[in-house]
PDB file of C-alpha atoms in Angstrom:
ATOM      1  CA  MET J  63       0.001   0.010   0.031  1.00 92.00           C
ATOM      2  CA  LYS J  64       1.392   3.389  -1.035  1.00 97.00           C
ATOM      3  CA  THR J  65       0.565   6.860   0.131  1.00 98.00           C
ATOM      4  CA  TYR J  66      -0.416   9.503  -2.428  1.00 98.00           C
ATOM      5  CA  ILE J  67      -0.980  13.234  -2.022  1.00 98.00           C
ATOM      6  CA  ILE J  68      -3.803  14.453  -4.270  1.00 98.00           C
ATOM      7  CA  ILE J  69      -4.255  18.211  -4.680  1.00 98.00           C
ATOM      8  CA  GLY J  70      -7.836  18.887  -5.721  1.00 96.00           C
ATOM      9  CA  GLY J  71      -9.396  15.560  -5.157  1.00 95.00           C
ATOM     10  CA  SER J  72     -12.849  16.698  -4.149  1.00 94.00           C
ATOM     11  CA  LYS J  73     -14.272  17.192  -7.646  1.00 93.00           C
ATOM     12  CA  GLY J  74     -13.948  16.149 -11.285  1.00 94.00           C
ATOM     13  CA  ILE J  75     -10.903  14.213 -12.436  1.00 96.00           C
ATOM     14  CA  GLY J  76      -9.224  14.624  -9.050  1.00 96.00           C
ATOM     15  CA  ASN J  77     -12.209  12.983  -7.296  1.00 96.00           C
ATOM     16  CA  ALA J  78     -12.132  10.105  -9.770  1.00 97.00           C
ATOM     17  CA  ILE J  79      -8.415   9.599  -9.073  1.00 98.00           C
ATOM     18  CA  VAL J  80      -9.130   9.429  -5.368  1.00 98.00           C
ATOM     19  CA  GLU J  81     -11.929   6.915  -5.891  1.00 96.00           C
ATOM     20  CA  THR J  82      -9.700   4.819  -8.181  1.00 97.00           C
ATOM     21  CA  LEU J  83      -6.749   4.623  -5.757  1.00 97.00           C
ATOM     22  CA  LEU J  84      -8.618   4.560  -2.457  1.00 96.00           C
ATOM     23  CA  GLU J  85      -9.192   0.837  -1.996  1.00 94.00           C
ATOM     24  CA  ASN J  86      -5.541  -0.092  -2.301  1.00 96.00           C
ATOM     25  CA  HIS J  87      -3.624   3.038  -1.176  1.00 98.00           C
ATOM     26  CA  LYS J  88      -3.705   5.655   1.483  1.00 98.00           C
ATOM     27  CA  ILE J  89      -4.795   9.086   0.064  1.00 98.00           C
ATOM     28  CA  ILE J  90      -4.101  12.518   1.511  1.00 98.00           C
ATOM     29  CA  ASN J  91      -6.486  14.882  -0.226  1.00 98.00           C
ATOM     30  CA  ILE J  92      -5.867  18.643  -0.135  1.00 98.00           C
ATOM     31  CA  SER J  93      -8.584  20.840  -1.532  1.00 97.00           C
ATOM     32  CA  ARG J  94     -10.910  23.714  -0.637  1.00 95.00           C
ATOM     33  CA  THR J  95     -13.835  21.369  -0.045  1.00 94.00           C
ATOM     34  CA  ALA J  96     -13.862  17.817   1.256  1.00 94.00           C
ATOM     35  CA  PRO J  97     -14.781  14.842  -0.974  1.00 92.00           C
ATOM     36  CA  SER J  98     -18.409  13.734  -0.652  1.00 90.00           C
ATOM     37  CA  PHE J  99     -17.435  10.434   0.886  1.00 91.00           C
ATOM     38  CA  SER J 100     -15.253   9.083   3.674  1.00 92.00           C
ATOM     39  CA  HIS J 101     -13.004   6.027   3.868  1.00 95.00           C
ATOM     40  CA  ASP J 102     -10.491   4.600   6.318  1.00 95.00           C
ATOM     41  CA  ASN J 103      -7.747   5.236   3.748  1.00 97.00           C
ATOM     42  CA  LEU J 104      -8.661   8.844   3.117  1.00 98.00           C
ATOM     43  CA  THR J 105      -7.338  11.905   5.006  1.00 97.00           C
ATOM     44  CA  HIS J 106      -8.602  15.361   4.041  1.00 97.00           C
ATOM     45  CA  HIS J 107      -6.983  18.773   4.597  1.00 98.00           C
ATOM     46  CA  THR J 108      -9.084  21.933   3.735  1.00 97.00           C
ATOM     47  CA  CYS J 109      -6.738  24.314   1.970  1.00 96.00           C
ATOM     48  CA  ASP J 110      -6.582  26.812  -0.865  1.00 96.00           C
ATOM     49  CA  ILE J 111      -3.505  25.901  -2.848  1.00 95.00           C
ATOM     50  CA  LEU J 112      -2.727  29.499  -3.824  1.00 95.00           C
ATOM     51  CA  LYS J 113      -3.557  31.286  -0.615  1.00 95.00           C
ATOM     52  CA  ASP J 114      -2.862  28.903   2.288  1.00 96.00           C
ATOM     53  CA  GLU J 115       0.230  27.235   3.691  1.00 96.00           C
ATOM     54  CA  LEU J 116       0.159  23.592   2.740  1.00 97.00           C
ATOM     55  CA  PRO J 117      -0.102  20.993   5.470  1.00 97.00           C
ATOM     56  CA  GLU J 118       3.063  19.211   6.592  1.00 96.00           C
ATOM     57  CA  ILE J 119       3.341  15.644   5.353  1.00 97.00           C
ATOM     58  CA  GLU J 120       6.336  13.601   6.451  1.00 94.00           C
ATOM     59  CA  ALA J 121       6.293  10.868   3.841  1.00 96.00           C
ATOM     60  CA  ALA J 122       4.435   9.912   0.682  1.00 98.00           C
ATOM     61  CA  ASP J 123       5.072   7.952  -2.591  1.00 98.00           C
ATOM     62  CA  GLY J 124       3.490  10.308  -5.066  1.00 98.00           C
ATOM     63  CA  LEU J 125       1.843  13.608  -5.810  1.00 98.00           C
ATOM     64  CA  VAL J 126      -1.031  14.447  -8.249  1.00 98.00           C
ATOM     65  CA  TYR J 127      -1.786  18.090  -8.935  1.00 98.00           C
ATOM     66  CA  CYS J 128      -5.340  18.359 -10.343  1.00 97.00           C
ATOM     67  CA  PRO J 129      -6.500  22.048 -10.127  1.00 95.00           C
ATOM     68  CA  GLY J 130      -7.072  23.709 -13.453  1.00 90.00           C
ATOM     69  CA  SER J 131      -9.159  26.219 -15.396  1.00 87.00           C
ATOM     70  CA  ILE J 132     -11.157  26.532 -18.602  1.00 86.00           C
ATOM     71  CA  ASN J 133     -11.170  30.191 -19.478  1.00 88.00           C
ATOM     72  CA  LEU J 134     -12.300  30.383 -23.090  1.00 91.00           C
ATOM     73  CA  LYS J 135     -12.507  33.915 -24.571  1.00 94.00           C
ATOM     74  CA  PRO J 136     -11.421  35.759 -27.691  1.00 96.00           C
ATOM     75  CA  ILE J 137      -7.992  37.327 -27.185  1.00 96.00           C
ATOM     76  CA  LYS J 138      -9.503  40.862 -27.057  1.00 96.00           C
ATOM     77  CA  ARG J 139     -11.713  39.802 -24.124  1.00 97.00           C
ATOM     78  CA  LEU J 140      -8.858  38.136 -22.209  1.00 96.00           C
ATOM     79  CA  SER J 141      -7.400  40.582 -19.659  1.00 97.00           C
ATOM     80  CA  LEU J 142      -3.823  40.314 -18.341  1.00 97.00           C
ATOM     81  CA  ASP J 143      -5.338  39.269 -15.111  1.00 97.00           C
ATOM     82  CA  ASP J 144      -6.985  36.348 -16.871  1.00 96.00           C
ATOM     83  CA  PHE J 145      -3.594  35.157 -18.116  1.00 97.00           C
ATOM     84  CA  ARG J 146      -2.058  35.659 -14.650  1.00 97.00           C
ATOM     85  CA  GLU J 147      -4.843  33.744 -12.930  1.00 96.00           C
ATOM     86  CA  ASP J 148      -4.648  30.796 -15.316  1.00 96.00           C
ATOM     87  CA  TYR J 149      -0.871  30.727 -14.904  1.00 97.00           C
ATOM     88  CA  GLU J 150      -1.190  30.858 -11.146  1.00 97.00           C
ATOM     89  CA  ILE J 151      -3.616  27.981 -10.771  1.00 97.00           C
ATOM     90  CA  ASN J 152      -2.091  25.717 -13.417  1.00 97.00           C
ATOM     91  CA  VAL J 153       1.663  26.370 -13.021  1.00 98.00           C
ATOM     92  CA  ILE J 154       2.451  28.240  -9.774  1.00 98.00           C
ATOM     93  CA  GLY J 155       0.143  26.060  -7.801  1.00 98.00           C
ATOM     94  CA  ALA J 156       1.881  22.960  -9.141  1.00 98.00           C
ATOM     95  CA  VAL J 157       5.316  24.384  -8.422  1.00 98.00           C
ATOM     96  CA  LYS J 158       4.228  25.252  -4.895  1.00 98.00           C
ATOM     97  CA  ALA J 159       2.978  21.719  -4.262  1.00 98.00           C
ATOM     98  CA  ILE J 160       6.143  20.141  -5.750  1.00 98.00           C
ATOM     99  CA  GLN J 161       8.501  22.384  -3.788  1.00 98.00           C
ATOM    100  CA  THR J 162       6.553  21.716  -0.571  1.00 98.00           C
ATOM    101  CA  TYR J 163       6.427  17.962  -0.897  1.00 98.00           C
ATOM    102  CA  LEU J 164       9.536  17.116  -2.856  1.00 98.00           C
ATOM    103  CA  SER J 165      11.506  16.004   0.150  1.00 96.00           C
ATOM    104  CA  SER J 166       8.506  14.064   1.437  1.00 96.00           C
ATOM    105  CA  ILE J 167       8.216  11.898  -1.695  1.00 97.00           C
ATOM    106  CA  LYS J 168      11.792  11.625  -2.942  1.00 94.00           C
ATOM    107  CA  ASN J 169      12.433   8.743  -0.569  1.00 90.00           C
ATOM    108  CA  GLY J 170       9.171   7.050  -1.324  1.00 94.00           C
ATOM    109  CA  ASN J 171       8.562   3.705  -3.066  1.00 94.00           C
ATOM    110  CA  ASP J 172       9.164   4.466  -6.807  1.00 95.00           C
ATOM    111  CA  PRO J 173       8.029   8.069  -6.267  1.00 97.00           C
ATOM    112  CA  SER J 174       6.020   9.697  -9.029  1.00 98.00           C
ATOM    113  CA  ILE J 175       4.392  13.088  -9.777  1.00 98.00           C
ATOM    114  CA  VAL J 176       1.458  13.531 -12.215  1.00 98.00           C
ATOM    115  CA  LEU J 177       0.400  16.963 -13.606  1.00 98.00           C
ATOM    116  CA  PHE J 178      -2.250  17.931 -16.109  1.00 98.00           C
ATOM    117  CA  SER J 179      -1.969  19.691 -19.397  1.00 97.00           C
ATOM    118  CA  THR J 180      -4.561  19.939 -22.279  1.00 96.00           C
ATOM    119  CA  VAL J 181      -4.863  18.969 -25.920  1.00 94.00           C
ATOM    120  CA  ALA J 182      -5.046  22.723 -26.623  1.00 93.00           C
ATOM    121  CA  ALA J 183      -1.318  22.989 -25.833  1.00 93.00           C
ATOM    122  CA  LYS J 184      -0.557  21.161 -29.094  1.00 91.00           C
ATOM    123  CA  LEU J 185      -3.737  21.646 -31.179  1.00 89.00           C
ATOM    124  CA  GLY J 186      -4.388  25.258 -32.113  1.00 90.00           C
ATOM    125  CA  MET J 187      -7.907  26.025 -30.914  1.00 89.00           C
ATOM    126  CA  PRO J 188      -9.708  29.414 -31.016  1.00 92.00           C
ATOM    127  CA  PHE J 189     -10.364  31.148 -27.706  1.00 94.00           C
ATOM    128  CA  HIS J 190      -7.790  28.935 -25.839  1.00 94.00           C
ATOM    129  CA  ALA J 191      -4.915  31.414 -25.697  1.00 96.00           C
ATOM    130  CA  SER J 192      -4.738  31.816 -21.939  1.00 96.00           C
ATOM    131  CA  ILE J 193      -5.196  28.197 -20.900  1.00 95.00           C
ATOM    132  CA  ALA J 194      -3.004  26.876 -23.718  1.00 96.00           C
ATOM    133  CA  ALA J 195      -0.239  29.236 -22.619  1.00 97.00           C
ATOM    134  CA  ALA J 196      -0.536  28.130 -19.012  1.00 97.00           C
ATOM    135  CA  LYS J 197      -0.685  24.427 -19.778  1.00 97.00           C
ATOM    136  CA  SER J 198       2.314  24.755 -22.140  1.00 97.00           C
ATOM    137  CA  GLY J 199       4.138  25.926 -18.979  1.00 97.00           C
ATOM    138  CA  VAL J 200       3.062  22.724 -17.248  1.00 98.00           C
ATOM    139  CA  GLU J 201       4.505  20.662 -20.130  1.00 98.00           C
ATOM    140  CA  GLY J 202       7.789  22.599 -19.893  1.00 98.00           C
ATOM    141  CA  LEU J 203       7.878  21.979 -16.130  1.00 98.00           C
ATOM    142  CA  VAL J 204       7.443  18.258 -16.754  1.00 98.00           C
ATOM    143  CA  LYS J 205      10.305  18.132 -19.218  1.00 98.00           C
ATOM    144  CA  SER J 206      12.671  20.154 -17.149  1.00 98.00           C
ATOM    145  CA  LEU J 207      11.960  18.512 -13.761  1.00 98.00           C
ATOM    146  CA  GLY J 208      11.972  15.113 -15.424  1.00 98.00           C
ATOM    147  CA  ALA J 209      15.587  15.697 -16.348  1.00 98.00           C
ATOM    148  CA  GLU J 210      16.560  17.396 -13.112  1.00 98.00           C
ATOM    149  CA  LEU J 211      15.101  14.720 -10.853  1.00 97.00           C
ATOM    150  CA  ALA J 212      15.682  11.701 -13.060  1.00 96.00           C
ATOM    151  CA  THR J 213      17.581   9.791 -10.383  1.00 95.00           C
ATOM    152  CA  SER J 214      15.087  10.664  -7.643  1.00 95.00           C
ATOM    153  CA  LEU J 215      11.534  10.401  -9.064  1.00 97.00           C
ATOM    154  CA  ARG J 216       9.345  10.286 -12.102  1.00 98.00           C
ATOM    155  CA  ILE J 217       7.163  13.147 -13.368  1.00 98.00           C
ATOM    156  CA  ASN J 218       4.645  13.016 -16.199  1.00 98.00           C
ATOM    157  CA  ALA J 219       1.558  14.832 -17.432  1.00 98.00           C
ATOM    158  CA  ILE J 220      -1.760  13.896 -18.902  1.00 98.00           C
ATOM    159  CA  ALA J 221      -3.249  16.126 -21.586  1.00 97.00           C
ATOM    160  CA  PRO J 222      -6.925  15.324 -21.793  1.00 96.00           C
ATOM    161  CA  THR J 223      -9.490  16.509 -24.289  1.00 93.00           C
ATOM    162  CA  VAL J 224     -12.914  17.614 -23.129  1.00 90.00           C
ATOM    163  CA  THR J 225     -13.837  15.655 -19.986  1.00 92.00           C
ATOM    164  CA  ASN J 226     -17.297  15.381 -18.524  1.00 90.00           C
ATOM    165  CA  THR J 227     -16.758  17.359 -15.315  1.00 86.00           C
ATOM    166  CA  GLU J 228     -18.213  20.345 -13.592  1.00 81.00           C
ATOM    167  CA  LEU J 229     -15.323  22.446 -14.937  1.00 80.00           C
ATOM    168  CA  ALA J 230     -16.436  21.602 -18.514  1.00 77.00           C
ATOM    169  CA  SER J 231     -20.127  21.972 -17.869  1.00 78.00           C
ATOM    170  CA  LYS J 232     -20.476  25.065 -20.036  1.00 78.00           C
ATOM    171  CA  LEU J 233     -19.234  23.136 -22.973  1.00 81.00           C
ATOM    172  CA  LEU J 234     -21.543  20.223 -22.328  1.00 86.00           C
ATOM    173  CA  ARG J 235     -24.636  22.066 -21.162  1.00 85.00           C
ATOM    174  CA  ASN J 236     -27.206  20.585 -23.612  1.00 89.00           C
ATOM    175  CA  ASP J 237     -27.643  17.561 -25.871  1.00 87.00           C
ATOM    176  CA  LYS J 238     -26.753  19.545 -28.968  1.00 89.00           C
ATOM    177  CA  MET J 239     -23.432  20.676 -27.568  1.00 87.00           C
ATOM    178  CA  ILE J 240     -22.691  17.193 -26.293  1.00 89.00           C
ATOM    179  CA  ASP J 241     -23.336  15.666 -29.722  1.00 91.00           C
ATOM    180  CA  SER J 242     -21.245  18.388 -31.387  1.00 89.00           C
ATOM    181  CA  ILE J 243     -18.307  17.834 -29.071  1.00 87.00           C
ATOM    182  CA  ALA J 244     -18.377  14.078 -29.625  1.00 90.00           C
ATOM    183  CA  GLU J 245     -18.651  14.491 -33.371  1.00 91.00           C
ATOM    184  CA  ARG J 246     -15.553  16.616 -33.492  1.00 90.00           C
ATOM    185  CA  HIS J 247     -13.475  13.753 -32.118  1.00 91.00           C
ATOM    186  CA  PRO J 248     -12.484  10.945 -34.568  1.00 89.00           C
ATOM    187  CA  MET J 249     -13.450   8.343 -31.970  1.00 89.00           C
ATOM    188  CA  LYS J 250     -16.929  10.099 -31.675  1.00 91.00           C
ATOM    189  CA  LYS J 251     -16.679  10.503 -27.953  1.00 90.00           C
ATOM    190  CA  PHE J 252     -15.041  12.648 -25.267  1.00 88.00           C
ATOM    191  CA  LEU J 253     -13.608  11.597 -21.884  1.00 92.00           C
ATOM    192  CA  GLN J 254     -15.170  10.626 -18.604  1.00 95.00           C
ATOM    193  CA  PRO J 255     -13.247  11.296 -15.365  1.00 95.00           C
ATOM    194  CA  LYS J 256     -12.671   7.621 -14.700  1.00 96.00           C
ATOM    195  CA  ASP J 257     -10.870   7.368 -18.068  1.00 96.00           C
ATOM    196  CA  VAL J 258      -8.333   9.962 -17.020  1.00 97.00           C
ATOM    197  CA  ALA J 259      -8.075   8.506 -13.525  1.00 97.00           C
ATOM    198  CA  GLY J 260      -7.075   5.182 -14.973  1.00 97.00           C
ATOM    199  CA  MET J 261      -4.168   6.816 -16.750  1.00 98.00           C
ATOM    200  CA  ALA J 262      -3.137   8.673 -13.622  1.00 98.00           C
ATOM    201  CA  ALA J 263      -3.208   5.435 -11.616  1.00 98.00           C
ATOM    202  CA  PHE J 264      -0.994   3.751 -14.246  1.00 98.00           C
ATOM    203  CA  LEU J 265       1.573   6.595 -14.237  1.00 98.00           C
ATOM    204  CA  LEU J 266       1.777   6.427 -10.480  1.00 98.00           C
ATOM    205  CA  SER J 267       2.185   2.681 -10.423  1.00 97.00           C
ATOM    206  CA  ASP J 268       5.252   0.530 -10.600  1.00 95.00           C
ATOM    207  CA  LYS J 269       4.097  -0.514 -14.155  1.00 97.00           C
ATOM    208  CA  ALA J 270       5.239   2.948 -15.341  1.00 97.00           C
ATOM    209  CA  SER J 271       8.601   2.776 -13.490  1.00 96.00           C
ATOM    210  CA  SER J 272      10.624   3.561 -16.669  1.00 97.00           C
ATOM    211  CA  ILE J 273       8.451   6.479 -17.836  1.00 98.00           C
ATOM    212  CA  SER J 274       9.253  10.079 -17.012  1.00 98.00           C
ATOM    213  CA  GLY J 275       9.207  13.474 -18.648  1.00 98.00           C
ATOM    214  CA  GLN J 276       6.283  12.500 -20.918  1.00 98.00           C
ATOM    215  CA  VAL J 277       3.024  14.154 -21.787  1.00 98.00           C
ATOM    216  CA  PHE J 278       0.230  11.678 -22.618  1.00 97.00           C
ATOM    217  CA  GLU J 279      -2.456  12.986 -24.905  1.00 96.00           C
ATOM    218  CA  MET J 280      -5.850  11.445 -24.079  1.00 96.00           C
ATOM    219  CA  ASP J 281      -7.427  13.068 -27.085  1.00 93.00           C
ATOM    220  CA  CYS J 282     -10.057  10.590 -28.531  1.00 94.00           C
ATOM    221  CA  GLY J 283      -8.098  11.141 -31.730  1.00 91.00           C
ATOM    222  CA  ILE J 284      -8.608  14.920 -32.068  1.00 91.00           C
ATOM    223  CA  VAL J 285      -4.851  15.673 -32.045  1.00 91.00           C
ATOM    224  CA  SER J 286      -3.558  12.423 -33.422  1.00 87.00           C
ATOM    225  CA  PHE J 287      -5.909  11.718 -36.357  1.00 88.00           C
ATOM    226  CA  LYS J 288      -7.216  13.548 -39.418  1.00 80.00           C
ATOM    227  CA  ILE J 289     -10.139  11.528 -40.756  1.00 79.00           C
TER     228      ILE J 289
END
């Protein structure tokens, strides 16, 4: 049984990751709200990643940073504060978590870090300038830290396409939009949180012990295929 720190495990993909790992591992969840369930293997700390001091954790085997944003606007409607806020939550928050818990996980059992990017970092998409810029920073962080910490731990990122979460609810708010989003993907579907959670669990596991510095596109074909 390993111990994993999950930042943002109360909702969406983070919540699905907690549920996926909980039966076989100890989970320390850090988020502004508590998960809607309890478990003997689950410990929760209420905390705002950007504003609060993170709780002290002596030892863990991995870290998953889940907070993100979907701020879709034309460039003329994106303020500089929009860019700053997206960068803060997606990059600075991840850096803060890594710096805080690096010493706690370096001596863990096959320690691993998982971050999140987006398909929009590689696929040019209108109205994604702010989030694509921020998530490109996440990808750069993965590459750089993967090299810097290669003898100590592994770090990878998942770049999902649209995922059926509260964060993406505006994109999936009616049947017409749901059908349109699915149709845009060559595989004629988009992601469910449990799909992404399965990939995160794999990257944390010993089965991925030789994988680091990679960004895995879970794209339902939208980046990989032209059909």
